[in-house]
Amino acid sequence: MQYRHAPAADRSALDAVLASAPGRPTLPVRLTVELLGRAREHLASRGAGNPGPVTVWDPCCGAGVSLTVLGLLCPGIATLAGTDADPAPLDLARRNLALLAPGGPAARASELDDLATRHGKESYADAAAAARELVPRSRPQWMVAPADAHDRAATRAALAGIAPDVVLADLPHGRQTSWAGATAAPATPAAPGDAGGDVGSGPHGSPARGRGSGTDGPAPGPPPEIAFLRAVAGVLAPQAVVVAVGRGRSVPLPPGVRALEKLRVGHRAAVLVRAGALTGR
Ligand SMILES: C[S@@+](CC[C@H](N)C(=O)[O-])C[C@H]1O[C@@H](n2cnc3c(N)ncnc32)[C@H](O)[C@@H]1O
């Protein structure tokens, strides 16, 4: 993939400042910035010219690293919203997103200075110096809240009226993080005609069931990514752009849905898709 929106740069200082949750790998900084740039191109192609400030939602936000990177490095972000099925990493997300407030980098630098003194570690002092250099490119409003991305009612409640223009999701994968919620357990079909059902339906209305759900019975249903994409798109405006990043050759899409773009970056694959294409609107 050719980077068009994120020049190569050494971001190791930024990595040292951001708190990450153990076992929850984060997207590379450069890829995060590039994906937002591409999503904004697609927003602009649908609207008139350059879109205004954007609202970005990470429905698998973990420690909020991707959201914080966007606020620190990308101008023109009005609101950042983070939700995750697991409430455990959300305090870290709040800490990271606090870097975007006036005085946030200085407060983080003081914490890191204290750690440097207490543990005699030079790496903390280096991180403190890096924190002091941070000047966020955006000063967005932000929120984080627990919500299973498959549960549209819970997601709508968590977003509390926020209307995302872009979704950026680093999908759970493999041994490090796994799917929680509807795709992790046997799913129950949505009621007929329930476009806002909490559980994503597979093609032809079959219940979506995750790979490796551990249930007995018939062959596994569609991959969990499909139920996730449908559920997330179900709370978005049709023109919103959903960006999902997974491991492997590609991120699966529901049958018949065309991507705006498909990308490969090392061992990752990304897909950009219009919300309306996922919901048939
Ligand atoms: C690869 S990590 C994301 C890291 C995050 N983007 C960051 O910047 O720190 C994947 C996350 O997906 C979350 N997750 C798993 N199943 C979920 C679900 N059904 N709904 C929402 N989040 C889920 C996990 O709890 C985990 O935090």
PDB file of C-alpha atoms and ligand atoms in Angstrom:
ATOM      1  CA  MET A   1       0.000   0.000   0.000  1.00  0.00           C
ATOM      2  CA  GLN A   2       1.187   3.480  -0.852  1.00  0.00           C
ATOM      3  CA  TYR A   3       0.797   5.927   2.020  1.00  0.00           C
ATOM      4  CA  ARG A   4      -0.905   9.111   0.792  1.00  0.00           C
ATOM      5  CA  HIS A   5      -1.883  10.786   4.056  1.00  0.00           C
ATOM      6  CA  ALA A   6       0.767   9.757   6.579  1.00  0.00           C
ATOM      7  CA  PRO A   7       4.408  10.508   5.837  1.00  0.00           C
ATOM      8  CA  ALA A   8       6.997   8.148   7.281  1.00  0.00           C
ATOM      9  CA  ALA A   9       8.193   9.336  10.685  1.00  0.00           C
ATOM     10  CA  ASP A  10       9.714   7.933  13.843  1.00  0.00           C
ATOM     11  CA  ARG A  11       6.775   7.638  16.238  1.00  0.00           C
ATOM     12  CA  SER A  12       8.534   5.676  18.979  1.00  0.00           C
ATOM     13  CA  ALA A  13       8.320   8.654  21.373  1.00  0.00           C
ATOM     14  CA  LEU A  14       4.549   8.754  20.923  1.00  0.00           C
ATOM     15  CA  ASP A  15       4.314   5.012  21.576  1.00  0.00           C
ATOM     16  CA  ALA A  16       6.171   5.550  24.860  1.00  0.00           C
ATOM     17  CA  VAL A  17       3.735   8.251  26.010  1.00  0.00           C
ATOM     18  CA  LEU A  18       0.544   6.328  25.272  1.00  0.00           C
ATOM     19  CA  ALA A  19      -0.598   3.763  27.805  1.00  0.00           C
ATOM     20  CA  SER A  20      -1.554   0.445  26.231  1.00  0.00           C
ATOM     21  CA  ALA A  21      -3.455  -2.434  27.744  1.00  0.00           C
ATOM     22  CA  PRO A  22      -1.534  -5.701  28.106  1.00  0.00           C
ATOM     23  CA  GLY A  23      -2.600  -8.229  25.483  1.00  0.00           C
ATOM     24  CA  ARG A  24      -4.396  -5.637  23.363  1.00  0.00           C
ATOM     25  CA  PRO A  25      -2.143  -4.835  20.445  1.00  0.00           C
ATOM     26  CA  THR A  26      -2.689  -1.499  18.769  1.00  0.00           C
ATOM     27  CA  LEU A  27      -2.565  -0.353  15.176  1.00  0.00           C
ATOM     28  CA  PRO A  28       0.665   1.219  13.951  1.00  0.00           C
ATOM     29  CA  VAL A  29       0.448   5.003  14.200  1.00  0.00           C
ATOM     30  CA  ARG A  30       1.156   5.582  10.514  1.00  0.00           C
ATOM     31  CA  LEU A  31      -1.556   3.147   9.411  1.00  0.00           C
ATOM     32  CA  THR A  32      -4.074   4.751  11.788  1.00  0.00           C
ATOM     33  CA  VAL A  33      -3.494   8.199  10.274  1.00  0.00           C
ATOM     34  CA  GLU A  34      -3.548   6.857   6.711  1.00  0.00           C
ATOM     35  CA  LEU A  35      -6.856   5.069   7.208  1.00  0.00           C
ATOM     36  CA  LEU A  36      -8.561   8.187   8.516  1.00  0.00           C
ATOM     37  CA  GLY A  37      -7.187  10.163   5.559  1.00  0.00           C
ATOM     38  CA  ARG A  38      -8.644   7.652   3.135  1.00  0.00           C
ATOM     39  CA  ALA A  39     -11.999   7.546   4.935  1.00  0.00           C
ATOM     40  CA  ARG A  40     -12.168  11.342   4.692  1.00  0.00           C
ATOM     41  CA  GLU A  41     -11.559  11.162   0.952  1.00  0.00           C
ATOM     42  CA  HIS A  42     -14.601   8.919   0.660  1.00  0.00           C
ATOM     43  CA  LEU A  43     -16.687  11.271   2.806  1.00  0.00           C
ATOM     44  CA  ALA A  44     -15.666  14.150   0.547  1.00  0.00           C
ATOM     45  CA  SER A  45     -16.543  12.196  -2.579  1.00  0.00           C
ATOM     46  CA  ARG A  46     -20.099  11.754  -1.262  1.00  0.00           C
ATOM     47  CA  GLY A  47     -20.549  15.302   0.012  1.00  0.00           C
ATOM     48  CA  ALA A  48     -19.509  18.647  -1.441  1.00  0.00           C
ATOM     49  CA  GLY A  49     -15.727  18.936  -1.523  1.00  0.00           C
ATOM     50  CA  ASN A  50     -13.873  18.881   1.767  1.00  0.00           C
ATOM     51  CA  PRO A  51     -15.974  17.592   4.643  1.00  0.00           C
ATOM     52  CA  GLY A  52     -15.953  19.676   7.805  1.00  0.00           C
ATOM     53  CA  PRO A  53     -14.709  18.428  11.152  1.00  0.00           C
ATOM     54  CA  VAL A  54     -15.386  14.730  11.526  1.00  0.00           C
ATOM     55  CA  THR A  55     -16.634  12.483  14.290  1.00  0.00           C
ATOM     56  CA  VAL A  56     -14.777   9.182  14.630  1.00  0.00           C
ATOM     57  CA  TRP A  57     -16.033   6.139  16.539  1.00  0.00           C
ATOM     58  CA  ASP A  58     -13.902   3.156  17.541  1.00  0.00           C
ATOM     59  CA  PRO A  59     -16.375   0.409  18.542  1.00  0.00           C
ATOM     60  CA  CYS A  60     -13.508  -1.820  19.834  1.00  0.00           C
ATOM     61  CA  CYS A  61     -11.592   1.018  21.460  1.00  0.00           C
ATOM     62  CA  GLY A  62      -9.662  -0.903  24.118  1.00  0.00           C
ATOM     63  CA  ALA A  63      -7.160   1.524  25.651  1.00  0.00           C
ATOM     64  CA  GLY A  64      -8.172   4.225  23.183  1.00  0.00           C
ATOM     65  CA  VAL A  65      -4.776   4.308  21.531  1.00  0.00           C
ATOM     66  CA  SER A  66      -6.075   4.648  17.959  1.00  0.00           C
ATOM     67  CA  LEU A  67      -8.482   7.431  18.935  1.00  0.00           C
ATOM     68  CA  THR A  68      -5.814   9.322  20.839  1.00  0.00           C
ATOM     69  CA  VAL A  69      -3.351   9.006  17.964  1.00  0.00           C
ATOM     70  CA  LEU A  70      -5.964  10.521  15.646  1.00  0.00           C
ATOM     71  CA  GLY A  71      -6.589  13.464  17.977  1.00  0.00           C
ATOM     72  CA  LEU A  72      -2.876  14.072  18.427  1.00  0.00           C
ATOM     73  CA  LEU A  73      -1.872  13.848  14.771  1.00  0.00           C
ATOM     74  CA  CYS A  74      -4.906  14.718  12.608  1.00  0.00           C
ATOM     75  CA  PRO A  75      -6.492  18.144  12.313  1.00  0.00           C
ATOM     76  CA  GLY A  76     -10.241  18.587  11.848  1.00  0.00           C
ATOM     77  CA  ILE A  77     -11.608  16.077  14.343  1.00  0.00           C
ATOM     78  CA  ALA A  78     -14.672  17.328  16.220  1.00  0.00           C
ATOM     79  CA  THR A  79     -15.516  14.295  18.345  1.00  0.00           C
ATOM     80  CA  LEU A  80     -13.920  10.978  19.261  1.00  0.00           C
ATOM     81  CA  ALA A  81     -16.119   8.201  20.615  1.00  0.00           C
ATOM     82  CA  GLY A  82     -14.849   4.908  22.011  1.00  0.00           C
ATOM     83  CA  THR A  83     -16.836   1.864  23.083  1.00  0.00           C
ATOM     84  CA  ASP A  84     -15.697  -1.629  24.001  1.00  0.00           C
ATOM     85  CA  ALA A  85     -17.463  -4.753  25.215  1.00  0.00           C
ATOM     86  CA  ASP A  86     -14.889  -5.020  27.994  1.00  0.00           C
ATOM     87  CA  PRO A  87     -14.942  -2.134  30.471  1.00  0.00           C
ATOM     88  CA  ALA A  88     -11.501  -3.079  31.858  1.00  0.00           C
ATOM     89  CA  PRO A  89      -9.326  -1.016  29.461  1.00  0.00           C
ATOM     90  CA  LEU A  90     -11.581   2.034  29.418  1.00  0.00           C
ATOM     91  CA  ASP A  91      -9.779   3.808  32.263  1.00  0.00           C
ATOM     92  CA  LEU A  92      -6.617   3.621  30.182  1.00  0.00           C
ATOM     93  CA  ALA A  93      -8.593   5.038  27.266  1.00  0.00           C
ATOM     94  CA  ARG A  94      -9.699   7.975  29.429  1.00  0.00           C
ATOM     95  CA  ARG A  95      -6.089   8.541  30.483  1.00  0.00           C
ATOM     96  CA  ASN A  96      -4.868   8.499  26.891  1.00  0.00           C
ATOM     97  CA  LEU A  97      -7.638  10.745  25.608  1.00  0.00           C
ATOM     98  CA  ALA A  98      -6.915  13.222  28.416  1.00  0.00           C
ATOM     99  CA  LEU A  99      -3.724  14.013  26.460  1.00  0.00           C
ATOM    100  CA  LEU A 100      -5.929  15.946  24.030  1.00  0.00           C
ATOM    101  CA  ALA A 101      -7.101  18.464  26.632  1.00  0.00           C
ATOM    102  CA  PRO A 102      -5.164  21.655  27.317  1.00  0.00           C
ATOM    103  CA  GLY A 103      -2.603  20.733  29.982  1.00  0.00           C
ATOM    104  CA  GLY A 104      -2.990  17.023  29.195  1.00  0.00           C
ATOM    105  CA  PRO A 105       0.531  16.452  27.856  1.00  0.00           C
ATOM    106  CA  ALA A 106       2.078  18.389  30.771  1.00  0.00           C
ATOM    107  CA  ALA A 107       0.104  16.329  33.306  1.00  0.00           C
ATOM    108  CA  ARG A 108       1.222  13.095  31.647  1.00  0.00           C
ATOM    109  CA  ALA A 109       4.836  14.350  31.614  1.00  0.00           C
ATOM    110  CA  SER A 110       4.671  14.933  35.396  1.00  0.00           C
ATOM    111  CA  GLU A 111       3.343  11.412  35.961  1.00  0.00           C
ATOM    112  CA  LEU A 112       6.162  10.000  33.852  1.00  0.00           C
ATOM    113  CA  ASP A 113       8.717  12.133  35.725  1.00  0.00           C
ATOM    114  CA  ASP A 114       7.440  10.667  39.011  1.00  0.00           C
ATOM    115  CA  LEU A 115       7.778   7.157  37.599  1.00  0.00           C
ATOM    116  CA  ALA A 116      11.314   7.962  36.395  1.00  0.00           C
ATOM    117  CA  THR A 117      12.264   9.104  39.903  1.00  0.00           C
ATOM    118  CA  ARG A 118      10.574   6.190  41.655  1.00  0.00           C
ATOM    119  CA  HIS A 119      11.961   3.461  39.398  1.00  0.00           C
ATOM    120  CA  GLY A 120      15.191   5.125  38.246  1.00  0.00           C
ATOM    121  CA  LYS A 121      14.324   4.288  34.647  1.00  0.00           C
ATOM    122  CA  GLU A 122      15.621   6.495  31.859  1.00  0.00           C
ATOM    123  CA  SER A 123      12.880   5.322  29.509  1.00  0.00           C
ATOM    124  CA  TYR A 124      10.285   7.091  31.708  1.00  0.00           C
ATOM    125  CA  ALA A 125      12.312  10.302  31.608  1.00  0.00           C
ATOM    126  CA  ASP A 126      12.520  10.043  27.802  1.00  0.00           C
ATOM    127  CA  ALA A 127       8.762   9.477  27.611  1.00  0.00           C
ATOM    128  CA  ALA A 128       8.191  12.504  29.872  1.00  0.00           C
ATOM    129  CA  ALA A 129      10.262  14.648  27.520  1.00  0.00           C
ATOM    130  CA  ALA A 130       8.249  13.316  24.569  1.00  0.00           C
ATOM    131  CA  ALA A 131       4.975  14.093  26.366  1.00  0.00           C
ATOM    132  CA  ARG A 132       6.049  17.705  26.899  1.00  0.00           C
ATOM    133  CA  GLU A 133       6.602  18.071  23.146  1.00  0.00           C
ATOM    134  CA  LEU A 134       3.076  16.960  22.242  1.00  0.00           C
ATOM    135  CA  VAL A 135       0.803  19.541  20.660  1.00  0.00           C
ATOM    136  CA  PRO A 136      -2.502  17.910  19.654  1.00  0.00           C
ATOM    137  CA  ARG A 137      -3.619  18.761  16.114  1.00  0.00           C
ATOM    138  CA  SER A 138      -7.273  18.508  17.194  1.00  0.00           C
ATOM    139  CA  ARG A 139      -9.024  19.401  20.432  1.00  0.00           C
ATOM    140  CA  PRO A 140     -12.027  17.113  20.079  1.00  0.00           C
ATOM    141  CA  GLN A 141     -14.745  16.354  22.552  1.00  0.00           C
ATOM    142  CA  TRP A 142     -14.461  12.709  23.497  1.00  0.00           C
ATOM    143  CA  MET A 143     -16.333   9.993  25.336  1.00  0.00           C
ATOM    144  CA  VAL A 144     -15.744   6.351  26.182  1.00  0.00           C
ATOM    145  CA  ALA A 145     -18.296   3.847  27.456  1.00  0.00           C
ATOM    146  CA  PRO A 146     -18.764   0.097  27.605  1.00  0.00           C
ATOM    147  CA  ALA A 147     -20.941  -1.428  24.878  1.00  0.00           C
ATOM    148  CA  ASP A 148     -20.945  -4.666  22.935  1.00  0.00           C
ATOM    149  CA  ALA A 149     -20.717  -3.592  19.306  1.00  0.00           C
ATOM    150  CA  HIS A 150     -23.269  -6.239  18.351  1.00  0.00           C
ATOM    151  CA  ASP A 151     -25.859  -4.767  20.663  1.00  0.00           C
ATOM    152  CA  ARG A 152     -27.314  -1.856  18.726  1.00  0.00           C
ATOM    153  CA  ALA A 153     -29.484  -0.635  21.586  1.00  0.00           C
ATOM    154  CA  ALA A 154     -26.497  -0.566  23.957  1.00  0.00           C
ATOM    155  CA  THR A 155     -24.350   1.119  21.338  1.00  0.00           C
ATOM    156  CA  ARG A 156     -26.943   3.793  20.611  1.00  0.00           C
ATOM    157  CA  ALA A 157     -27.294   4.452  24.329  1.00  0.00           C
ATOM    158  CA  ALA A 158     -23.512   4.711  24.750  1.00  0.00           C
ATOM    159  CA  LEU A 159     -23.133   7.063  21.786  1.00  0.00           C
ATOM    160  CA  ALA A 160     -25.889   9.236  23.275  1.00  0.00           C
ATOM    161  CA  GLY A 161     -26.758  11.091  20.097  1.00  0.00           C
ATOM    162  CA  ILE A 162     -23.225  11.270  18.669  1.00  0.00           C
ATOM    163  CA  ALA A 163     -23.434  10.645  14.909  1.00  0.00           C
ATOM    164  CA  PRO A 164     -20.132   9.179  13.689  1.00  0.00           C
ATOM    165  CA  ASP A 165     -18.908  10.021  10.181  1.00  0.00           C
ATOM    166  CA  VAL A 166     -16.149   7.418  10.327  1.00  0.00           C
ATOM    167  CA  VAL A 167     -15.745   4.148  12.191  1.00  0.00           C
ATOM    168  CA  LEU A 168     -12.205   2.920  12.701  1.00  0.00           C
ATOM    169  CA  ALA A 169     -12.042  -0.555  14.220  1.00  0.00           C
ATOM    170  CA  ASP A 170      -9.020  -2.730  14.845  1.00  0.00           C
ATOM    171  CA  LEU A 171     -10.864  -6.018  15.074  1.00  0.00           C
ATOM    172  CA  PRO A 172     -10.234  -8.554  17.824  1.00  0.00           C
ATOM    173  CA  HIS A 173      -8.119 -11.357  16.502  1.00  0.00           C
ATOM    174  CA  GLY A 174      -6.430 -14.604  17.307  1.00  0.00           C
ATOM    175  CA  ARG A 175      -4.878 -15.373  20.637  1.00  0.00           C
ATOM    176  CA  GLN A 176      -4.430 -11.806  21.854  1.00  0.00           C
ATOM    177  CA  THR A 177      -7.960 -10.505  21.873  1.00  0.00           C
ATOM    178  CA  SER A 178     -11.075 -12.377  20.986  1.00  0.00           C
ATOM    179  CA  TRP A 179     -14.628 -11.468  20.147  1.00  0.00           C
ATOM    180  CA  ALA A 180     -16.933 -10.863  23.058  1.00  0.00           C
ATOM    181  CA  GLY A 181     -20.694 -10.831  22.903  1.00  0.00           C
ATOM    182  CA  ALA A 182     -22.971 -12.117  20.224  1.00  0.00           C
ATOM    183  CA  THR A 183     -20.322 -13.668  17.995  1.00  0.00           C
ATOM    184  CA  ALA A 184     -18.647 -15.371  20.913  1.00  0.00           C
ATOM    185  CA  ALA A 185     -21.735 -17.274  21.934  1.00  0.00           C
ATOM    186  CA  PRO A 186     -24.529 -19.042  20.116  1.00  0.00           C
ATOM    187  CA  ALA A 187     -26.595 -16.303  18.555  1.00  0.00           C
ATOM    188  CA  THR A 188     -30.329 -15.984  18.546  1.00  0.00           C
ATOM    189  CA  PRO A 189     -31.924 -14.772  15.331  1.00  0.00           C
ATOM    190  CA  ALA A 190     -33.278 -11.243  15.245  1.00  0.00           C
ATOM    191  CA  ALA A 191     -37.042 -11.014  15.128  1.00  0.00           C
ATOM    192  CA  PRO A 192     -38.406 -10.914  11.570  1.00  0.00           C
ATOM    193  CA  GLY A 193     -38.241  -7.403  10.210  1.00  0.00           C
ATOM    194  CA  ASP A 194     -36.161  -6.179  13.143  1.00  0.00           C
ATOM    195  CA  ALA A 195     -33.711  -4.005  11.258  1.00  0.00           C
ATOM    196  CA  GLY A 196     -32.366  -2.738  14.556  1.00  0.00           C
ATOM    197  CA  GLY A 197     -32.002  -6.165  16.131  1.00  0.00           C
ATOM    198  CA  ASP A 198     -29.201  -6.596  18.605  1.00  0.00           C
ATOM    199  CA  VAL A 199     -27.693  -9.627  17.005  1.00  0.00           C
ATOM    200  CA  GLY A 200     -26.377  -9.498  13.457  1.00  0.00           C
ATOM    201  CA  SER A 201     -28.017 -11.841  11.026  1.00  0.00           C
ATOM    202  CA  GLY A 202     -26.125 -13.916   8.549  1.00  0.00           C
ATOM    203  CA  PRO A 203     -26.987 -14.068   4.887  1.00  0.00           C
ATOM    204  CA  HIS A 204     -30.579 -15.097   4.199  1.00  0.00           C
ATOM    205  CA  GLY A 205     -31.522 -14.232   7.771  1.00  0.00           C
ATOM    206  CA  SER A 206     -29.550 -17.028   9.387  1.00  0.00           C
ATOM    207  CA  PRO A 207     -28.143 -16.254  12.816  1.00  0.00           C
ATOM    208  CA  ALA A 208     -24.572 -15.045  12.790  1.00  0.00           C
ATOM    209  CA  ARG A 209     -22.316 -17.314  14.762  1.00  0.00           C
ATOM    210  CA  GLY A 210     -18.666 -16.814  15.513  1.00  0.00           C
ATOM    211  CA  ARG A 211     -15.846 -19.050  14.425  1.00  0.00           C
ATOM    212  CA  GLY A 212     -14.738 -21.229  17.244  1.00  0.00           C
ATOM    213  CA  SER A 213     -17.811 -20.500  19.322  1.00  0.00           C
ATOM    214  CA  GLY A 214     -17.420 -23.928  20.840  1.00  0.00           C
ATOM    215  CA  THR A 215     -21.057 -24.860  20.337  1.00  0.00           C
ATOM    216  CA  ASP A 216     -22.237 -28.238  19.145  1.00  0.00           C
ATOM    217  CA  GLY A 217     -24.454 -28.457  16.141  1.00  0.00           C
ATOM    218  CA  PRO A 218     -24.347 -27.417  12.528  1.00  0.00           C
ATOM    219  CA  ALA A 219     -21.360 -25.988  10.739  1.00  0.00           C
ATOM    220  CA  PRO A 220     -20.291 -22.529  11.909  1.00  0.00           C
ATOM    221  CA  GLY A 221     -22.086 -19.545  10.388  1.00  0.00           C
ATOM    222  CA  PRO A 222     -20.538 -16.542   8.716  1.00  0.00           C
ATOM    223  CA  PRO A 223     -17.345 -15.065  10.116  1.00  0.00           C
ATOM    224  CA  PRO A 224     -17.803 -12.790  13.147  1.00  0.00           C
ATOM    225  CA  GLU A 225     -16.595  -9.772  11.169  1.00  0.00           C
ATOM    226  CA  ILE A 226     -19.801  -9.833   9.132  1.00  0.00           C
ATOM    227  CA  ALA A 227     -22.140  -9.659  12.108  1.00  0.00           C
ATOM    228  CA  PHE A 228     -19.942  -6.933  13.567  1.00  0.00           C
ATOM    229  CA  LEU A 229     -19.943  -4.811  10.390  1.00  0.00           C
ATOM    230  CA  ARG A 230     -23.723  -5.102   9.982  1.00  0.00           C
ATOM    231  CA  ALA A 231     -24.390  -4.210  13.597  1.00  0.00           C
ATOM    232  CA  VAL A 232     -22.061  -1.204  13.570  1.00  0.00           C
ATOM    233  CA  ALA A 233     -23.445   0.060  10.260  1.00  0.00           C
ATOM    234  CA  GLY A 234     -26.942  -0.239  11.703  1.00  0.00           C
ATOM    235  CA  VAL A 235     -26.374   2.725  14.010  1.00  0.00           C
ATOM    236  CA  LEU A 236     -24.736   4.941  11.368  1.00  0.00           C
ATOM    237  CA  ALA A 237     -25.952   7.299   8.665  1.00  0.00           C
ATOM    238  CA  PRO A 238     -25.751   5.615   5.228  1.00  0.00           C
ATOM    239  CA  GLN A 239     -22.946   7.886   3.992  1.00  0.00           C
ATOM    240  CA  ALA A 240     -20.675   7.121   6.972  1.00  0.00           C
ATOM    241  CA  VAL A 241     -17.500   5.207   6.172  1.00  0.00           C
ATOM    242  CA  VAL A 242     -16.609   2.060   8.124  1.00  0.00           C
ATOM    243  CA  VAL A 243     -12.937   1.095   8.271  1.00  0.00           C
ATOM    244  CA  ALA A 244     -12.183  -2.336   9.708  1.00  0.00           C
ATOM    245  CA  VAL A 245      -8.717  -3.784  10.133  1.00  0.00           C
ATOM    246  CA  GLY A 246      -8.078  -7.470  10.667  1.00  0.00           C
ATOM    247  CA  ARG A 247      -5.272  -9.962  10.445  1.00  0.00           C
ATOM    248  CA  GLY A 248      -4.854 -12.148   7.382  1.00  0.00           C
ATOM    249  CA  ARG A 249      -5.497 -11.674   3.705  1.00  0.00           C
ATOM    250  CA  SER A 250      -8.790  -9.789   3.838  1.00  0.00           C
ATOM    251  CA  VAL A 251     -11.627  -8.626   6.046  1.00  0.00           C
ATOM    252  CA  PRO A 252     -14.739 -10.557   5.023  1.00  0.00           C
ATOM    253  CA  LEU A 253     -17.765  -8.620   3.803  1.00  0.00           C
ATOM    254  CA  PRO A 254     -21.367  -9.808   3.569  1.00  0.00           C
ATOM    255  CA  PRO A 255     -22.160 -11.359   0.203  1.00  0.00           C
ATOM    256  CA  GLY A 256     -22.894  -8.763  -2.475  1.00  0.00           C
ATOM    257  CA  VAL A 257     -21.435  -5.829  -0.516  1.00  0.00           C
ATOM    258  CA  ARG A 258     -18.818  -3.857  -2.431  1.00  0.00           C
ATOM    259  CA  ALA A 259     -15.922  -2.248  -0.607  1.00  0.00           C
ATOM    260  CA  LEU A 260     -14.853   1.317  -1.255  1.00  0.00           C
ATOM    261  CA  GLU A 261     -11.279   0.069  -0.862  1.00  0.00           C
ATOM    262  CA  LYS A 262      -9.448  -3.046   0.239  1.00  0.00           C
ATOM    263  CA  LEU A 263      -5.888  -2.759   1.514  1.00  0.00           C
ATOM    264  CA  ARG A 264      -3.091  -5.060   2.592  1.00  0.00           C
ATOM    265  CA  VAL A 265      -0.367  -3.841   4.965  1.00  0.00           C
ATOM    266  CA  GLY A 266       2.068  -6.503   6.156  1.00  0.00           C
ATOM    267  CA  HIS A 267       0.066  -9.137   8.019  1.00  0.00           C
ATOM    268  CA  ARG A 268      -2.947  -6.835   8.262  1.00  0.00           C
ATOM    269  CA  ALA A 269      -5.859  -6.327   5.900  1.00  0.00           C
ATOM    270  CA  ALA A 270      -8.234  -3.375   5.931  1.00  0.00           C
ATOM    271  CA  VAL A 271     -11.542  -2.697   4.279  1.00  0.00           C
ATOM    272  CA  LEU A 272     -13.306   0.636   3.797  1.00  0.00           C
ATOM    273  CA  VAL A 273     -17.012   0.316   3.170  1.00  0.00           C
ATOM    274  CA  ARG A 274     -19.981   2.670   3.128  1.00  0.00           C
ATOM    275  CA  ALA A 275     -22.400   2.031   6.037  1.00  0.00           C
ATOM    276  CA  GLY A 276     -25.325   2.148   3.622  1.00  0.00           C
ATOM    277  CA  ALA A 277     -23.798  -0.662   1.566  1.00  0.00           C
ATOM    278  CA  LEU A 278     -23.795  -2.853   4.663  1.00  0.00           C
ATOM    279  CA  THR A 279     -27.387  -2.086   5.596  1.00  0.00           C
ATOM    280  CA  GLY A 280     -28.837  -1.949   2.084  1.00  0.00           C
ATOM    281  CA  ARG A 281     -29.837   1.715   2.453  1.00  0.00           C
TER     282      ARG A 281
HETATM  283  C1  LIG B   1      -7.246  -5.177  18.933  1.00  0.00           C
HETATM  284  S1  LIG B   1      -8.080  -4.577  20.380  1.00  0.00           S
HETATM  285  C2  LIG B   1      -8.379  -2.876  19.975  1.00  0.00           C
HETATM  286  C3  LIG B   1      -7.303  -1.916  20.439  1.00  0.00           C
HETATM  287  C4  LIG B   1      -7.775  -0.480  20.413  1.00  0.00           C
HETATM  288  N1  LIG B   1      -8.222  -0.062  19.096  1.00  0.00           N
HETATM  289  C5  LIG B   1      -6.766   0.522  20.953  1.00  0.00           C
HETATM  290  O1  LIG B   1      -6.450   1.477  20.251  1.00  0.00           O
HETATM  291  O2  LIG B   1      -6.314   0.388  22.102  1.00  0.00           O
HETATM  292  C6  LIG B   1      -9.702  -5.276  20.147  1.00  0.00           C
HETATM  293  C7  LIG B   1     -10.730  -4.881  21.192  1.00  0.00           C
HETATM  294  O3  LIG B   1     -11.994  -5.389  20.796  1.00  0.00           O
HETATM  295  C8  LIG B   1     -12.758  -5.568  21.968  1.00  0.00           C
HETATM  296  N2  LIG B   1     -13.944  -6.390  21.659  1.00  0.00           N
HETATM  297  C9  LIG B   1     -14.041  -7.729  21.523  1.00  0.00           C
HETATM  298  N3  LIG B   1     -15.316  -8.078  21.230  1.00  0.00           N
HETATM  299  C10 LIG B   1     -16.046  -6.927  21.175  1.00  0.00           C
HETATM  300  C11 LIG B   1     -17.412  -6.641  20.933  1.00  0.00           C
HETATM  301  N4  LIG B   1     -18.287  -7.611  20.672  1.00  0.00           N
HETATM  302  N5  LIG B   1     -17.814  -5.345  20.978  1.00  0.00           N
HETATM  303  C12 LIG B   1     -16.928  -4.353  21.252  1.00  0.00           C
HETATM  304  N6  LIG B   1     -15.620  -4.575  21.504  1.00  0.00           N
HETATM  305  C13 LIG B   1     -15.171  -5.843  21.460  1.00  0.00           C
HETATM  306  C14 LIG B   1     -11.772  -6.185  22.932  1.00  0.00           C
HETATM  307  O4  LIG B   1     -12.219  -6.024  24.273  1.00  0.00           O
HETATM  308  C15 LIG B   1     -10.492  -5.402  22.605  1.00  0.00           C
HETATM  309  O5  LIG B   1     -10.336  -4.303  23.481  1.00  0.00           O
END
